[in-house]
CSV table of C-alpha atoms and ligand atoms in Angstrom, one decimal:
chain,number,residue,atom,x,y,z
A,2,MET,CA,17.3,-43.8,27.1
A,3,GLU,CA,15.9,-45.8,24.2
A,4,VAL,CA,12.6,-47.4,23.6
A,5,THR,CA,13.5,-51.1,23.4
A,6,PRO,CA,11.5,-54.2,24.2
A,7,GLU,CA,13.9,-54.8,27.1
A,8,ALA,CA,13.4,-51.3,28.6
A,9,THR,CA,9.6,-51.7,28.1
A,10,LYS,CA,9.7,-55.1,29.9
A,11,ALA,CA,11.7,-53.6,32.8
A,12,PHE,CA,9.2,-50.7,33.2
A,13,GLN,CA,6.2,-53.2,33.0
A,14,ALA,CA,7.7,-55.1,35.9
A,15,THR,CA,7.4,-52.1,38.3
A,16,LYS,CA,5.0,-49.5,36.9
A,17,THR,CA,1.2,-49.1,37.2
A,18,ILE,CA,-0.8,-47.1,34.7
A,19,GLY,CA,-3.9,-45.3,35.9
A,20,ILE,CA,-6.7,-44.0,33.7
A,21,ILE,CA,-9.4,-41.6,35.0
A,22,GLY,CA,-12.4,-41.5,32.6
A,23,LEU,CA,-13.3,-44.7,30.9
A,24,GLY,CA,-15.1,-43.2,27.9
A,25,ASP,CA,-14.2,-43.9,24.3
A,26,MET,CA,-10.5,-42.8,24.5
A,27,GLY,CA,-9.9,-43.9,28.1
A,28,TYR,CA,-11.1,-47.4,27.3
A,29,LEU,CA,-9.0,-47.5,24.1
A,30,TYR,CA,-5.9,-46.8,26.2
A,31,ALA,CA,-6.8,-49.0,29.1
A,32,ARG,CA,-7.5,-52.0,26.7
A,33,ARG,CA,-4.4,-51.5,24.6
A,34,PHE,CA,-2.0,-51.0,27.5
A,35,SER,CA,-3.3,-53.9,29.5
A,36,GLU,CA,-3.3,-56.2,26.5
A,37,ALA,CA,0.3,-55.2,25.9
A,38,GLY,CA,1.2,-56.4,29.4
A,39,TRP,CA,1.0,-53.3,31.5
A,40,LYS,CA,-0.7,-53.3,34.8
A,41,VAL,CA,-3.6,-50.9,34.4
A,42,VAL,CA,-6.1,-49.6,36.9
A,43,ALA,CA,-9.0,-47.3,35.8
A,44,CYS,CA,-12.2,-45.7,36.9
A,45,ASP,CA,-15.1,-43.8,35.6
A,46,ARG,CA,-17.5,-41.6,37.7
A,47,GLU,CA,-18.0,-43.0,41.2
A,48,ASP,CA,-21.8,-43.1,40.9
A,49,VAL,CA,-21.6,-45.6,38.0
A,50,PHE,CA,-18.9,-47.8,39.7
A,51,GLU,CA,-21.0,-51.0,39.8
A,52,GLN,CA,-22.1,-50.6,36.2
A,53,THR,CA,-18.5,-49.8,35.1
A,54,LYS,CA,-17.3,-53.0,36.8
A,55,GLU,CA,-19.9,-55.0,34.9
A,56,THR,CA,-19.2,-53.3,31.5
A,57,PHE,CA,-15.4,-54.1,31.7
A,58,LYS,CA,-15.6,-57.4,33.5
A,59,ASN,CA,-13.9,-59.3,30.7
A,60,ASP,CA,-11.1,-56.8,30.2
A,61,LYS,CA,-7.6,-57.2,31.6
A,62,PHE,CA,-7.5,-53.9,33.6
A,63,GLN,CA,-8.8,-53.4,37.1
A,64,ILE,CA,-11.7,-51.1,37.9
A,65,MET,CA,-11.4,-48.8,40.9
A,66,LYS,CA,-14.1,-46.9,42.7
A,67,ASN,CA,-12.9,-43.4,41.9
A,68,GLY,CA,-9.9,-41.3,40.9
A,69,HIS,CA,-8.4,-41.3,44.4
A,70,PHE,CA,-7.9,-45.0,44.3
A,71,VAL,CA,-6.4,-44.8,40.9
A,72,SER,CA,-4.1,-41.9,41.7
A,73,ARG,CA,-2.6,-43.2,44.9
A,74,ILE,CA,-1.2,-46.4,43.3
A,75,SER,CA,-0.4,-45.3,39.8
A,76,ASP,CA,3.0,-44.2,38.4
A,77,TYR,CA,1.4,-42.6,35.4
A,78,ILE,CA,-2.1,-41.2,35.6
A,79,ILE,CA,-4.0,-40.2,32.4
A,80,TYR,CA,-7.0,-37.9,32.8
A,81,SER,CA,-9.3,-38.9,29.9
A,82,VAL,CA,-12.2,-36.7,30.7
A,83,GLU,CA,-14.3,-33.9,29.2
A,84,ALA,CA,-12.1,-30.8,28.5
A,85,GLU,CA,-14.6,-28.5,30.1
A,86,ASN,CA,-14.2,-30.3,33.5
A,87,ILE,CA,-10.4,-30.9,33.6
A,88,HIS,CA,-9.7,-28.3,36.3
A,89,LYS,CA,-12.5,-29.6,38.5
A,90,ILE,CA,-11.5,-33.2,38.1
A,91,VAL,CA,-7.8,-32.7,38.7
A,92,SER,CA,-8.7,-30.6,41.8
A,93,LEU,CA,-10.7,-33.6,43.0
A,94,TYR,CA,-8.2,-36.4,42.6
A,95,GLY,CA,-4.9,-34.5,42.2
A,96,PRO,CA,-4.1,-34.4,45.9
A,97,SER,CA,-4.2,-38.2,46.0
A,98,THR,CA,-1.5,-38.4,43.3
A,99,LYS,CA,1.2,-40.9,44.3
A,100,LEU,CA,4.5,-39.2,45.4
A,101,GLY,CA,6.8,-38.8,42.5
A,102,ALA,CA,4.2,-40.0,39.9
A,103,ILE,CA,3.7,-38.6,36.4
A,104,VAL,CA,0.4,-37.1,35.2
A,105,GLY,CA,-0.9,-36.5,31.7
A,106,GLY,CA,-4.2,-36.1,29.9
A,107,GLN,CA,-6.0,-36.8,26.7
A,108,THR,CA,-7.9,-33.5,26.3
A,109,SER,CA,-7.5,-31.9,22.9
A,110,CYS,CA,-6.2,-28.5,24.0
A,111,LYS,CA,-3.2,-28.6,26.3
A,112,GLU,CA,-3.0,-25.1,27.9
A,113,PRO,CA,-6.0,-25.6,30.3
A,114,GLU,CA,-4.9,-29.1,31.1
A,115,ILE,CA,-1.3,-28.1,31.9
A,116,ASN,CA,-2.6,-25.1,33.9
A,117,ALA,CA,-4.7,-27.4,36.0
A,118,PHE,CA,-1.8,-29.8,36.6
A,119,GLU,CA,0.7,-26.9,37.4
A,120,SER,CA,-1.7,-25.1,39.8
A,121,ILE,CA,-3.0,-28.1,41.6
A,122,LEU,CA,-0.3,-30.7,41.8
A,123,PRO,CA,2.9,-30.5,44.0
A,124,ASP,CA,6.3,-30.0,42.3
A,125,ASP,CA,7.4,-33.6,42.8
A,126,VAL,CA,4.8,-34.7,40.2
A,127,ASP,CA,6.1,-34.8,36.6
A,128,ILE,CA,3.9,-33.7,33.7
A,129,ILE,CA,4.1,-35.6,30.5
A,130,THR,CA,0.9,-35.3,28.5
A,131,LEU,CA,-0.4,-36.8,25.2
A,132,HIS,CA,-3.0,-36.6,22.5
A,133,SER,CA,-3.9,-39.2,20.0
A,134,LEU,CA,-4.9,-37.3,16.9
A,135,HIS,CA,-7.7,-39.6,15.9
A,136,GLY,CA,-11.0,-40.9,17.1
A,137,PRO,CA,-11.5,-44.1,19.1
A,138,LYS,CA,-12.7,-46.2,16.1
A,139,ILE,CA,-9.6,-45.7,14.0
A,140,SER,CA,-6.6,-48.0,14.2
A,141,THR,CA,-3.9,-46.3,16.2
A,142,THR,CA,-1.2,-47.8,13.9
A,143,GLY,CA,0.6,-45.0,12.0
A,144,GLN,CA,-1.7,-42.2,13.3
A,145,PRO,CA,0.0,-39.2,14.9
A,146,LEU,CA,0.3,-39.3,18.7
A,147,VAL,CA,1.6,-36.1,20.3
A,148,LEU,CA,3.8,-36.4,23.3
A,149,ILE,CA,4.5,-33.3,25.4
A,150,ASN,CA,7.4,-33.6,27.9
A,151,HIS,CA,6.4,-30.6,30.0
A,152,ARG,CA,8.4,-31.3,33.1
A,153,SER,CA,10.1,-34.6,33.9
A,154,THR,CA,12.9,-36.2,35.8
A,155,GLY,CA,15.1,-39.3,35.6
A,156,ASN,CA,14.0,-41.8,33.0
A,157,ASN,CA,10.3,-40.9,33.2
A,158,PHE,CA,10.1,-39.7,29.6
A,159,GLN,CA,11.6,-43.0,28.5
A,160,PHE,CA,9.0,-44.8,30.5
A,161,ILE,CA,6.1,-43.0,28.8
A,162,GLN,CA,7.6,-43.6,25.4
A,163,CYS,CA,7.9,-47.3,26.2
A,164,LEU,CA,4.3,-47.3,27.3
A,165,VAL,CA,2.8,-45.7,24.2
A,166,SER,CA,5.0,-47.8,21.9
A,167,CYS,CA,2.4,-50.6,21.9
A,168,LEU,CA,-0.1,-48.3,20.1
A,169,LYS,CA,2.3,-48.3,17.1
A,170,SER,CA,1.4,-44.6,16.5
A,171,LYS,CA,3.7,-42.1,14.9
A,172,VAL,CA,5.0,-40.1,17.9
A,173,VAL,CA,5.4,-36.4,17.4
A,174,PHE,CA,7.2,-34.4,20.1
A,175,LEU,CA,5.9,-30.9,20.7
A,176,SER,CA,5.5,-28.3,23.4
A,177,ALA,CA,2.0,-27.6,24.6
A,178,LYS,CA,2.0,-24.2,22.8
A,179,GLU,CA,3.0,-25.8,19.5
A,180,HIS,CA,0.4,-28.4,19.9
A,181,ASP,CA,-2.4,-26.0,20.6
A,182,LYS,CA,-1.5,-23.8,17.6
A,183,ILE,CA,-1.3,-26.7,15.2
A,184,THR,CA,-4.5,-28.3,16.3
A,185,ALA,CA,-6.3,-25.0,16.0
A,186,ASP,CA,-5.0,-24.7,12.4
A,187,THR,CA,-6.0,-28.2,11.5
A,188,GLN,CA,-8.7,-29.8,13.7
A,189,ALA,CA,-10.8,-26.8,14.9
A,190,VAL,CA,-11.3,-25.2,11.5
A,191,THR,CA,-12.0,-28.6,9.8
A,192,HIS,CA,-14.7,-29.3,12.3
A,193,ALA,CA,-16.1,-25.8,11.8
A,194,ALA,CA,-16.5,-26.5,8.1
A,195,PHE,CA,-18.3,-29.9,8.5
A,196,LEU,CA,-20.4,-28.7,11.4
A,197,SER,CA,-21.5,-25.8,9.2
A,198,MET,CA,-22.4,-28.1,6.3
A,199,GLY,CA,-24.6,-30.1,8.7
A,200,LEU,CA,-26.2,-27.0,10.2
A,201,ALA,CA,-26.9,-25.6,6.7
A,202,TRP,CA,-28.6,-28.8,5.5
A,203,ARG,CA,-30.7,-28.9,8.6
A,204,CYS,CA,-31.7,-25.2,8.3
A,205,SER,CA,-32.6,-25.7,4.6
A,206,ASP,CA,-34.5,-28.9,5.7
A,207,GLN,CA,-32.6,-31.2,3.3
A,208,TYR,CA,-31.0,-34.6,3.6
A,209,PRO,CA,-28.3,-34.2,1.0
A,210,TRP,CA,-28.2,-37.9,0.0
A,211,GLU,CA,-31.9,-37.6,-1.0
A,212,THR,CA,-31.2,-34.6,-3.3
A,213,PRO,CA,-29.8,-35.1,-6.8
A,214,LYS,CA,-27.7,-31.9,-6.3
A,215,TRP,CA,-25.2,-33.7,-4.1
A,216,ILE,CA,-23.9,-36.5,-6.2
A,217,GLY,CA,-20.3,-37.7,-6.7
A,218,GLY,CA,-17.2,-38.4,-4.7
A,219,ILE,CA,-16.6,-34.9,-3.2
A,220,GLU,CA,-20.2,-34.7,-2.1
A,221,ASN,CA,-19.9,-38.1,-0.5
A,222,ALA,CA,-16.9,-37.1,1.5
A,223,LYS,CA,-18.7,-33.9,2.7
A,224,ILE,CA,-21.8,-35.8,3.8
A,225,ASN,CA,-20.0,-38.8,5.4
A,226,ILE,CA,-17.6,-36.7,7.4
A,227,SER,CA,-20.2,-34.2,8.5
A,228,LEU,CA,-22.5,-37.0,9.8
A,229,ARG,CA,-19.5,-38.8,11.4
A,230,ILE,CA,-18.9,-35.7,13.5
A,231,PHE,CA,-22.5,-35.5,14.4
A,232,SER,CA,-22.5,-39.1,15.5
A,233,ASN,CA,-19.8,-38.3,18.1
A,234,LYS,CA,-20.2,-36.5,21.4
A,235,TRP,CA,-20.7,-32.8,21.3
A,236,HIS,CA,-18.2,-32.1,24.1
A,237,VAL,CA,-15.2,-33.4,22.1
A,238,TYR,CA,-15.7,-30.7,19.4
A,239,ALA,CA,-16.9,-28.0,21.9
A,240,GLY,CA,-13.9,-28.6,24.2
A,241,LEU,CA,-11.4,-28.6,21.4
A,242,ALA,CA,-12.6,-25.3,19.9
A,243,ILE,CA,-13.8,-23.3,23.0
A,244,THR,CA,-10.8,-24.0,25.2
A,245,ASN,CA,-8.2,-23.1,22.5
A,246,PRO,CA,-7.9,-19.4,22.0
A,247,SER,CA,-6.1,-19.8,18.7
A,248,ALA,CA,-9.1,-21.9,17.4
A,249,HIS,CA,-11.4,-18.9,18.0
A,250,ASP,CA,-9.3,-16.8,15.5
A,251,GLN,CA,-9.3,-19.6,12.9
A,252,ILE,CA,-13.0,-20.3,13.1
A,253,LEU,CA,-13.7,-16.6,12.9
A,254,GLN,CA,-11.5,-16.3,9.8
A,255,TYR,CA,-13.3,-19.2,8.2
A,256,SER,CA,-16.6,-17.5,8.8
A,257,LYS,CA,-15.3,-14.2,7.4
A,258,SER,CA,-13.9,-15.9,4.3
A,259,THR,CA,-17.2,-17.6,3.7
A,260,THR,CA,-19.2,-14.4,3.9
A,261,ALA,CA,-16.7,-12.4,1.8
A,262,LEU,CA,-16.7,-15.0,-1.0
A,263,PHE,CA,-20.5,-15.3,-0.9
A,264,VAL,CA,-20.8,-11.6,-1.2
A,265,LEU,CA,-18.6,-11.6,-4.3
A,266,ILE,CA,-20.8,-14.4,-5.7
A,267,LEU,CA,-24.0,-12.4,-5.0
A,268,GLU,CA,-22.5,-9.3,-6.6
A,269,GLY,CA,-21.5,-11.3,-9.7
A,270,LYS,CA,-17.9,-10.1,-9.3
A,271,LYS,CA,-16.3,-13.1,-11.2
A,272,LYS,CA,-13.0,-11.5,-12.0
A,273,GLU,CA,-12.4,-10.4,-8.4
A,274,LEU,CA,-13.5,-13.8,-7.0
A,275,ARG,CA,-11.2,-15.6,-9.4
A,276,GLU,CA,-8.2,-13.4,-8.6
A,277,ARG,CA,-8.8,-13.8,-4.9
A,278,LEU,CA,-9.0,-17.6,-5.2
A,279,LEU,CA,-6.0,-17.9,-7.5
A,280,LYS,CA,-3.9,-15.9,-5.1
A,281,ALA,CA,-4.9,-18.2,-2.3
A,282,LYS,CA,-4.4,-21.3,-4.5
A,283,GLU,CA,-0.8,-20.2,-5.3
A,284,PHE,CA,0.0,-19.7,-1.6
A,285,VAL,CA,-1.5,-23.1,-0.5
A,286,PHE,CA,-0.9,-25.4,-3.4
A,287,ARG,CA,2.1,-24.1,-5.1
A,288,HIS,CA,4.0,-27.4,-4.7
A,289,ILE,CA,1.2,-29.7,-5.8
A,290,SER,CA,1.0,-30.9,-9.4
A,291,ASP,CA,-2.1,-32.7,-10.7
A,292,HIS,CA,-0.1,-36.0,-10.8
A,293,ASP,CA,0.1,-36.5,-7.1
A,294,LEU,CA,-3.3,-35.6,-6.0
A,295,LEU,CA,-4.3,-37.4,-2.8
A,296,LEU,CA,-7.9,-38.1,-3.9
A,297,ASP,CA,-10.1,-38.0,-6.9
A,298,ASP,CA,-13.8,-38.0,-7.3
A,299,ASP,CA,-14.0,-41.5,-8.8
A,300,ILE,CA,-12.5,-43.1,-5.8
A,301,LEU,CA,-15.0,-41.6,-3.5
A,302,GLN,CA,-18.0,-42.2,-5.7
A,303,LYS,CA,-19.0,-45.5,-4.3
A,304,PHE,CA,-19.3,-44.2,-0.7
A,305,SER,CA,-22.8,-42.8,-1.2
A,306,LEU,CA,-25.7,-42.9,1.2
A,307,SER,CA,-28.1,-42.4,-1.6
A,308,LYS,CA,-30.3,-45.3,-2.7
A,309,ASP,CA,-29.7,-44.4,-6.3
A,310,PRO,CA,-26.7,-46.0,-8.2
A,311,PRO,CA,-23.6,-43.8,-7.8
A,312,GLY,CA,-23.5,-41.0,-10.3
A,313,GLY,CA,-20.8,-38.8,-11.8
A,314,ARG,CA,-19.8,-35.5,-10.3
A,315,GLN,CA,-22.3,-32.7,-10.3
A,316,PRO,CA,-21.1,-29.1,-10.5
A,317,ASN,CA,-21.3,-27.2,-7.2
A,318,SER,CA,-20.2,-23.8,-6.0
A,319,HIS,CA,-18.2,-25.6,-3.1
A,320,LEU,CA,-18.3,-22.5,-0.9
A,321,SER,CA,-17.1,-24.6,2.0
A,322,LEU,CA,-13.9,-25.6,0.1
A,323,LEU,CA,-13.3,-22.2,-1.4
A,324,ALA,CA,-13.5,-20.6,2.0
A,325,ILE,CA,-11.0,-22.9,3.7
A,326,VAL,CA,-8.3,-22.1,1.1
A,327,ASP,CA,-9.1,-18.4,1.5
A,328,SER,CA,-8.8,-18.8,5.3
A,329,TRP,CA,-5.5,-20.5,5.1
A,330,TYR,CA,-4.2,-17.7,2.9
A,331,ASN,CA,-5.4,-15.0,5.2
A,332,LEU,CA,-4.0,-16.8,8.3
A,333,ASP,CA,-0.7,-17.5,6.6
A,334,ILE,CA,-1.1,-21.3,7.1
A,335,VAL,CA,0.3,-23.8,4.7
A,336,PRO,CA,-1.7,-26.9,5.7
A,337,TYR,CA,1.0,-29.3,4.4
A,338,ASP,CA,3.4,-28.0,7.0
A,339,HIS,CA,1.1,-29.7,9.6
A,340,ILE,CA,0.6,-33.0,7.9
A,341,ILE,CA,2.8,-34.9,10.4
A,342,CYS,CA,0.5,-33.7,13.1
A,343,SER,CA,-2.9,-34.1,11.4
A,344,THR,CA,-6.1,-36.0,12.0
A,345,PRO,CA,-7.8,-38.3,9.4
A,346,LEU,CA,-10.6,-35.8,9.0
A,347,PHE,CA,-8.2,-32.9,8.3
A,348,ARG,CA,-6.3,-35.0,5.7
A,349,ILE,CA,-9.6,-35.8,4.0
A,350,PHE,CA,-10.7,-32.2,4.0
A,351,LEU,CA,-7.3,-31.2,2.6
A,352,GLY,CA,-7.5,-34.0,0.0
A,353,VAL,CA,-10.9,-32.9,-1.3
A,354,THR,CA,-9.9,-29.3,-1.4
A,355,GLU,CA,-6.7,-30.1,-3.2
A,356,TYR,CA,-8.7,-32.1,-5.7
A,357,LEU,CA,-11.0,-29.1,-6.4
A,358,PHE,CA,-8.1,-26.6,-6.7
A,359,CYS,CA,-5.5,-28.6,-8.5
A,360,THR,CA,-7.5,-30.7,-11.0
A,361,PRO,CA,-7.2,-28.8,-14.3
A,362,GLY,CA,-10.4,-26.9,-15.1
A,363,LEU,CA,-12.3,-27.7,-11.9
A,364,LEU,CA,-11.8,-24.5,-10.0
A,365,ASP,CA,-12.9,-22.5,-13.0
A,366,GLU,CA,-16.0,-24.7,-13.4
A,367,CYS,CA,-16.8,-24.1,-9.8
A,368,ILE,CA,-16.4,-20.3,-10.1
A,369,ASP,CA,-18.6,-20.4,-13.2
A,370,VAL,CA,-21.4,-22.3,-11.3
A,371,ALA,CA,-21.1,-20.0,-8.3
A,372,ILE,CA,-21.5,-16.8,-10.4
A,373,ASN,CA,-23.8,-17.9,-13.3
A,374,GLN,CA,-26.2,-20.4,-11.7
A,375,ASP,CA,-28.3,-19.8,-8.7
A,376,MET,CA,-29.1,-23.4,-7.7
A,377,PHE,CA,-26.8,-23.3,-4.7
A,378,ARG,CA,-27.6,-19.7,-3.5
A,379,HIS,CA,-30.0,-20.8,-0.8
A,380,GLU,CA,-27.5,-23.5,0.5
A,381,ASP,CA,-24.6,-21.0,0.3
A,382,LEU,CA,-26.6,-18.4,2.3
A,383,GLU,CA,-27.4,-21.0,4.9
A,384,PHE,CA,-23.8,-22.1,5.0
A,385,SER,CA,-22.5,-18.6,5.6
A,386,ILE,CA,-25.0,-18.1,8.4
A,387,ALA,CA,-24.0,-21.5,9.9
A,388,ALA,CA,-20.3,-20.7,9.8
A,389,ARG,CA,-21.0,-17.4,11.6
A,390,ASN,CA,-23.2,-19.1,14.1
A,391,TRP,CA,-20.5,-21.7,15.1
A,392,SER,CA,-17.9,-18.9,15.3
A,393,SER,CA,-20.1,-16.8,17.6
A,394,ILE,CA,-20.8,-19.8,19.9
A,395,VAL,CA,-17.1,-20.6,20.1
A,396,SER,CA,-16.0,-17.0,20.7
A,397,PHE,CA,-18.5,-16.5,23.5
A,398,GLY,CA,-17.3,-19.8,25.0
A,399,ASN,CA,-20.8,-21.0,25.4
A,400,PHE,CA,-20.7,-24.8,26.0
A,401,GLU,CA,-24.5,-25.0,26.6
A,402,LEU,CA,-25.4,-23.3,23.4
A,403,TYR,CA,-22.9,-25.5,21.5
A,404,LYS,CA,-24.5,-28.5,23.0
A,405,GLN,CA,-28.0,-27.5,22.1
A,406,GLU,CA,-27.1,-26.6,18.5
A,407,PHE,CA,-25.0,-29.8,18.1
A,408,GLU,CA,-27.6,-32.1,19.5
A,409,ARG,CA,-30.4,-30.5,17.5
A,410,ASN,CA,-28.5,-31.4,14.4
A,411,GLN,CA,-27.7,-34.8,15.8
A,412,ARG,CA,-31.4,-35.5,16.1
A,413,PHE,CA,-32.0,-34.3,12.5
A,414,PHE,CA,-29.6,-36.8,11.1
A,415,GLU,CA,-30.2,-39.5,13.8
A,416,HIS,CA,-31.8,-42.1,11.5
A,417,MET,CA,-28.8,-42.0,9.1
A,418,LEU,CA,-25.9,-42.0,11.5
A,419,PRO,CA,-25.3,-45.7,11.8
A,420,GLU,CA,-25.2,-46.1,8.0
A,421,ALA,CA,-23.1,-43.0,7.5
A,422,ASN,CA,-20.6,-44.3,10.1
A,423,ALA,CA,-20.3,-47.7,8.4
A,424,ILE,CA,-19.8,-46.1,4.9
A,425,GLY,CA,-17.6,-43.4,6.5
A,426,ASN,CA,-15.3,-46.1,8.0
A,427,GLU,CA,-14.8,-47.7,4.7
A,428,MET,CA,-14.2,-44.4,3.0
A,429,ILE,CA,-11.6,-43.4,5.6
A,430,LYS,CA,-9.9,-46.7,5.3
A,431,VAL,CA,-9.4,-46.3,1.5
A,432,ILE,CA,-8.3,-42.7,1.9
A,433,LEU,CA,-5.8,-43.5,4.7
A,434,GLU,CA,-4.3,-46.3,2.6
A,435,ARG,CA,-3.8,-43.8,-0.2
A,436,VAL,CA,-2.2,-41.4,2.2
A,437,SER,CA,0.3,-43.9,3.4
A,438,GLU,CA,1.0,-45.1,-0.2
A,439,ARG,CA,1.8,-41.5,-1.1
A,440,GLU,CA,3.9,-41.0,1.9
A,441,SER,CA,6.0,-44.1,1.2
B,23,LIG,N1,-13.5,-38.9,21.0
B,23,LIG,C1,-12.4,-38.5,20.3
B,23,LIG,O1,-12.4,-38.7,19.1
B,23,LIG,C2,-11.2,-37.9,21.0
B,23,LIG,C3,-11.4,-37.3,22.2
B,23,LIG,N2,-10.3,-36.7,22.8
B,23,LIG,C4,-10.4,-36.0,24.1
B,23,LIG,O2,-10.2,-37.0,25.1
B,23,LIG,C5,-11.1,-36.8,26.2
B,23,LIG,C6,-12.0,-38.0,26.4
B,23,LIG,O3,-12.8,-38.1,25.3
B,23,LIG,P1,-13.8,-39.3,25.0
B,23,LIG,O4,-13.3,-40.5,25.6
B,23,LIG,O5,-14.2,-39.2,23.6
B,23,LIG,O6,-15.1,-38.7,25.9
B,23,LIG,P2,-16.1,-39.6,26.8
B,23,LIG,O7,-17.2,-38.7,27.1
B,23,LIG,O8,-16.4,-40.9,26.0
B,23,LIG,O9,-15.2,-40.0,28.1
B,23,LIG,C7,-15.1,-39.2,29.2
B,23,LIG,C8,-15.4,-40.1,30.4
B,23,LIG,O10,-15.0,-39.5,31.6
B,23,LIG,C9,-16.0,-39.7,32.6
B,23,LIG,N3,-15.9,-38.9,33.7
B,23,LIG,C10,-16.4,-37.6,33.9
B,23,LIG,N4,-16.1,-37.2,35.2
B,23,LIG,C11,-15.4,-38.2,35.7
B,23,LIG,C12,-14.8,-38.3,37.0
B,23,LIG,N5,-14.9,-37.4,37.9
B,23,LIG,N6,-14.1,-39.4,37.3
B,23,LIG,C13,-14.0,-40.4,36.4
B,23,LIG,N7,-14.5,-40.3,35.1
B,23,LIG,C14,-15.2,-39.2,34.8
B,23,LIG,C15,-17.2,-39.5,31.7
B,23,LIG,O11,-18.4,-39.9,32.4
B,23,LIG,P3,-19.8,-39.1,32.0
B,23,LIG,O12,-20.0,-39.4,30.5
B,23,LIG,O13,-20.8,-39.8,32.8
B,23,LIG,O14,-19.6,-37.7,32.3
B,23,LIG,C16,-16.9,-40.3,30.5
B,23,LIG,O15,-17.2,-41.7,30.7
B,23,LIG,C17,-11.8,-35.5,25.9
B,23,LIG,O16,-11.1,-34.4,26.5
B,23,LIG,C18,-11.8,-35.4,24.4
B,23,LIG,O17,-11.8,-34.1,24.0
B,23,LIG,C19,-9.0,-36.8,22.3
B,23,LIG,C20,-8.9,-37.4,21.1
B,23,LIG,C21,-9.9,-38.0,20.3
B,24,LIG,O1,-10.3,-36.6,13.2
B,24,LIG,C1,-10.9,-35.8,13.8
B,24,LIG,O2,-10.8,-34.6,13.6
B,24,LIG,C2,-11.9,-36.2,14.8
B,24,LIG,O3,-13.0,-35.7,14.7
B,24,LIG,C3,-11.5,-37.1,15.9
B,24,LIG,C4,-10.8,-36.4,16.9
B,24,LIG,C5,-11.5,-35.6,17.8
B,24,LIG,C6,-10.8,-34.9,18.8
B,24,LIG,C7,-9.5,-35.0,18.9
B,24,LIG,O4,-8.8,-34.4,19.9
B,24,LIG,C8,-8.8,-35.8,18.0
B,24,LIG,C9,-9.5,-36.5,17.0
């Protein structure tokens, strides 16, 4: 049951791939599979059928009117739709699934997706689902792709492995449960941190690239990633966090750690703060020496949105980075254990945090700034409130409030999003090159 060019060719001769939802990720898959020689049929919402045909008229896949037409002729059907609507959309088209076909989905949390498949589809339908752990604008090569062989028969799992081989991703085999736990530990809490930075900047009415406080490589990484998230669609982040119960606990802990550390800062309890952080550092970074740090401030210095020439690193209390290490410690998570199953943003967040904690003298400088200077108190207060705010929205499962808050922030940063994305892409490219160098 190997993945060979011969096996792939044999499957290509008989199998049709169906994609429901031609948004960013659905289109990525439809394009790549059809370019690799697979027969692909796809649809978006029926009410935009004519427009969809026009948009993709130069692509090699065929546009169908709706998910029924896709489902009835496809041997593998991928639902690439908003997580919030997965049950509704599977209910709609599931009964048209071809006898003996396989279904899967691209949603970022697998429990609700698999529940929908199991409760709606007949037993003759296999369930093999997947999740590309990166956004649509990143090269699929070498990025993790999770495959979940939930229930399958015959050579169906070999078929799906042959199909995805054209993406050249690093395939990681997990159960749905393992997937949801790991992505809560990695993605959900990473997003919570960058979303909180964005919200805190908006609430203190500042554009960080205009303020001399946020200068240097670490600050560039924070700003570029935060804006990158706000340039994406709200439902991607809302779905990922709200539909995953483990993510609620992680995001709540992040908020608790943020508040607890900020209170120690306000109370001037330097010794207590330092001891708490060193304990967490020992737990998270015990295997890291300062020789093999993933990132350093100098490398990230040039990726600035500021009009001024790049400047050296400025001291900062880095509450957002202190809090993530404190959270990992409290949740008993060693983030390096998840690296084979991590997204680019998570690796950057980990790289920047590792730099702060493992560069000699830097953590002490940061503690010193936090306790002895009040220049970041206002921002740190806003950051604590923002982290609590996202945590509450996620725990209440309130998609509408999430959307409102996210889009309000999106509007605040709107004028800078294209430039931030361009610079962010360059920055991510450099960082990912360093990651693969280190791995090899
Ligand atoms: N973007 C990312 O970085 C990643 C996203 N994911 C996940 O993948 C899934 C897709 O995400 P993404 O492509 O970014 O989101 P998009 O919003 O770009 O794509 C979803 C598409 O599905 C369409 N759709 C909605 N209802 C139907 C329907 N009944 N029939 C056919 N099409 C329908 C939507 O139309 P309309 O917009 O009109 O509702 C939209 O075009 C999500 O679950 C997301 O969480 C996973 C990995 C990365
Ligand atoms: O890298 C990230 O965390 C992203 O923001 C892109 C992303 C979003 C949702 C996913 O399910 C997977 C990747």
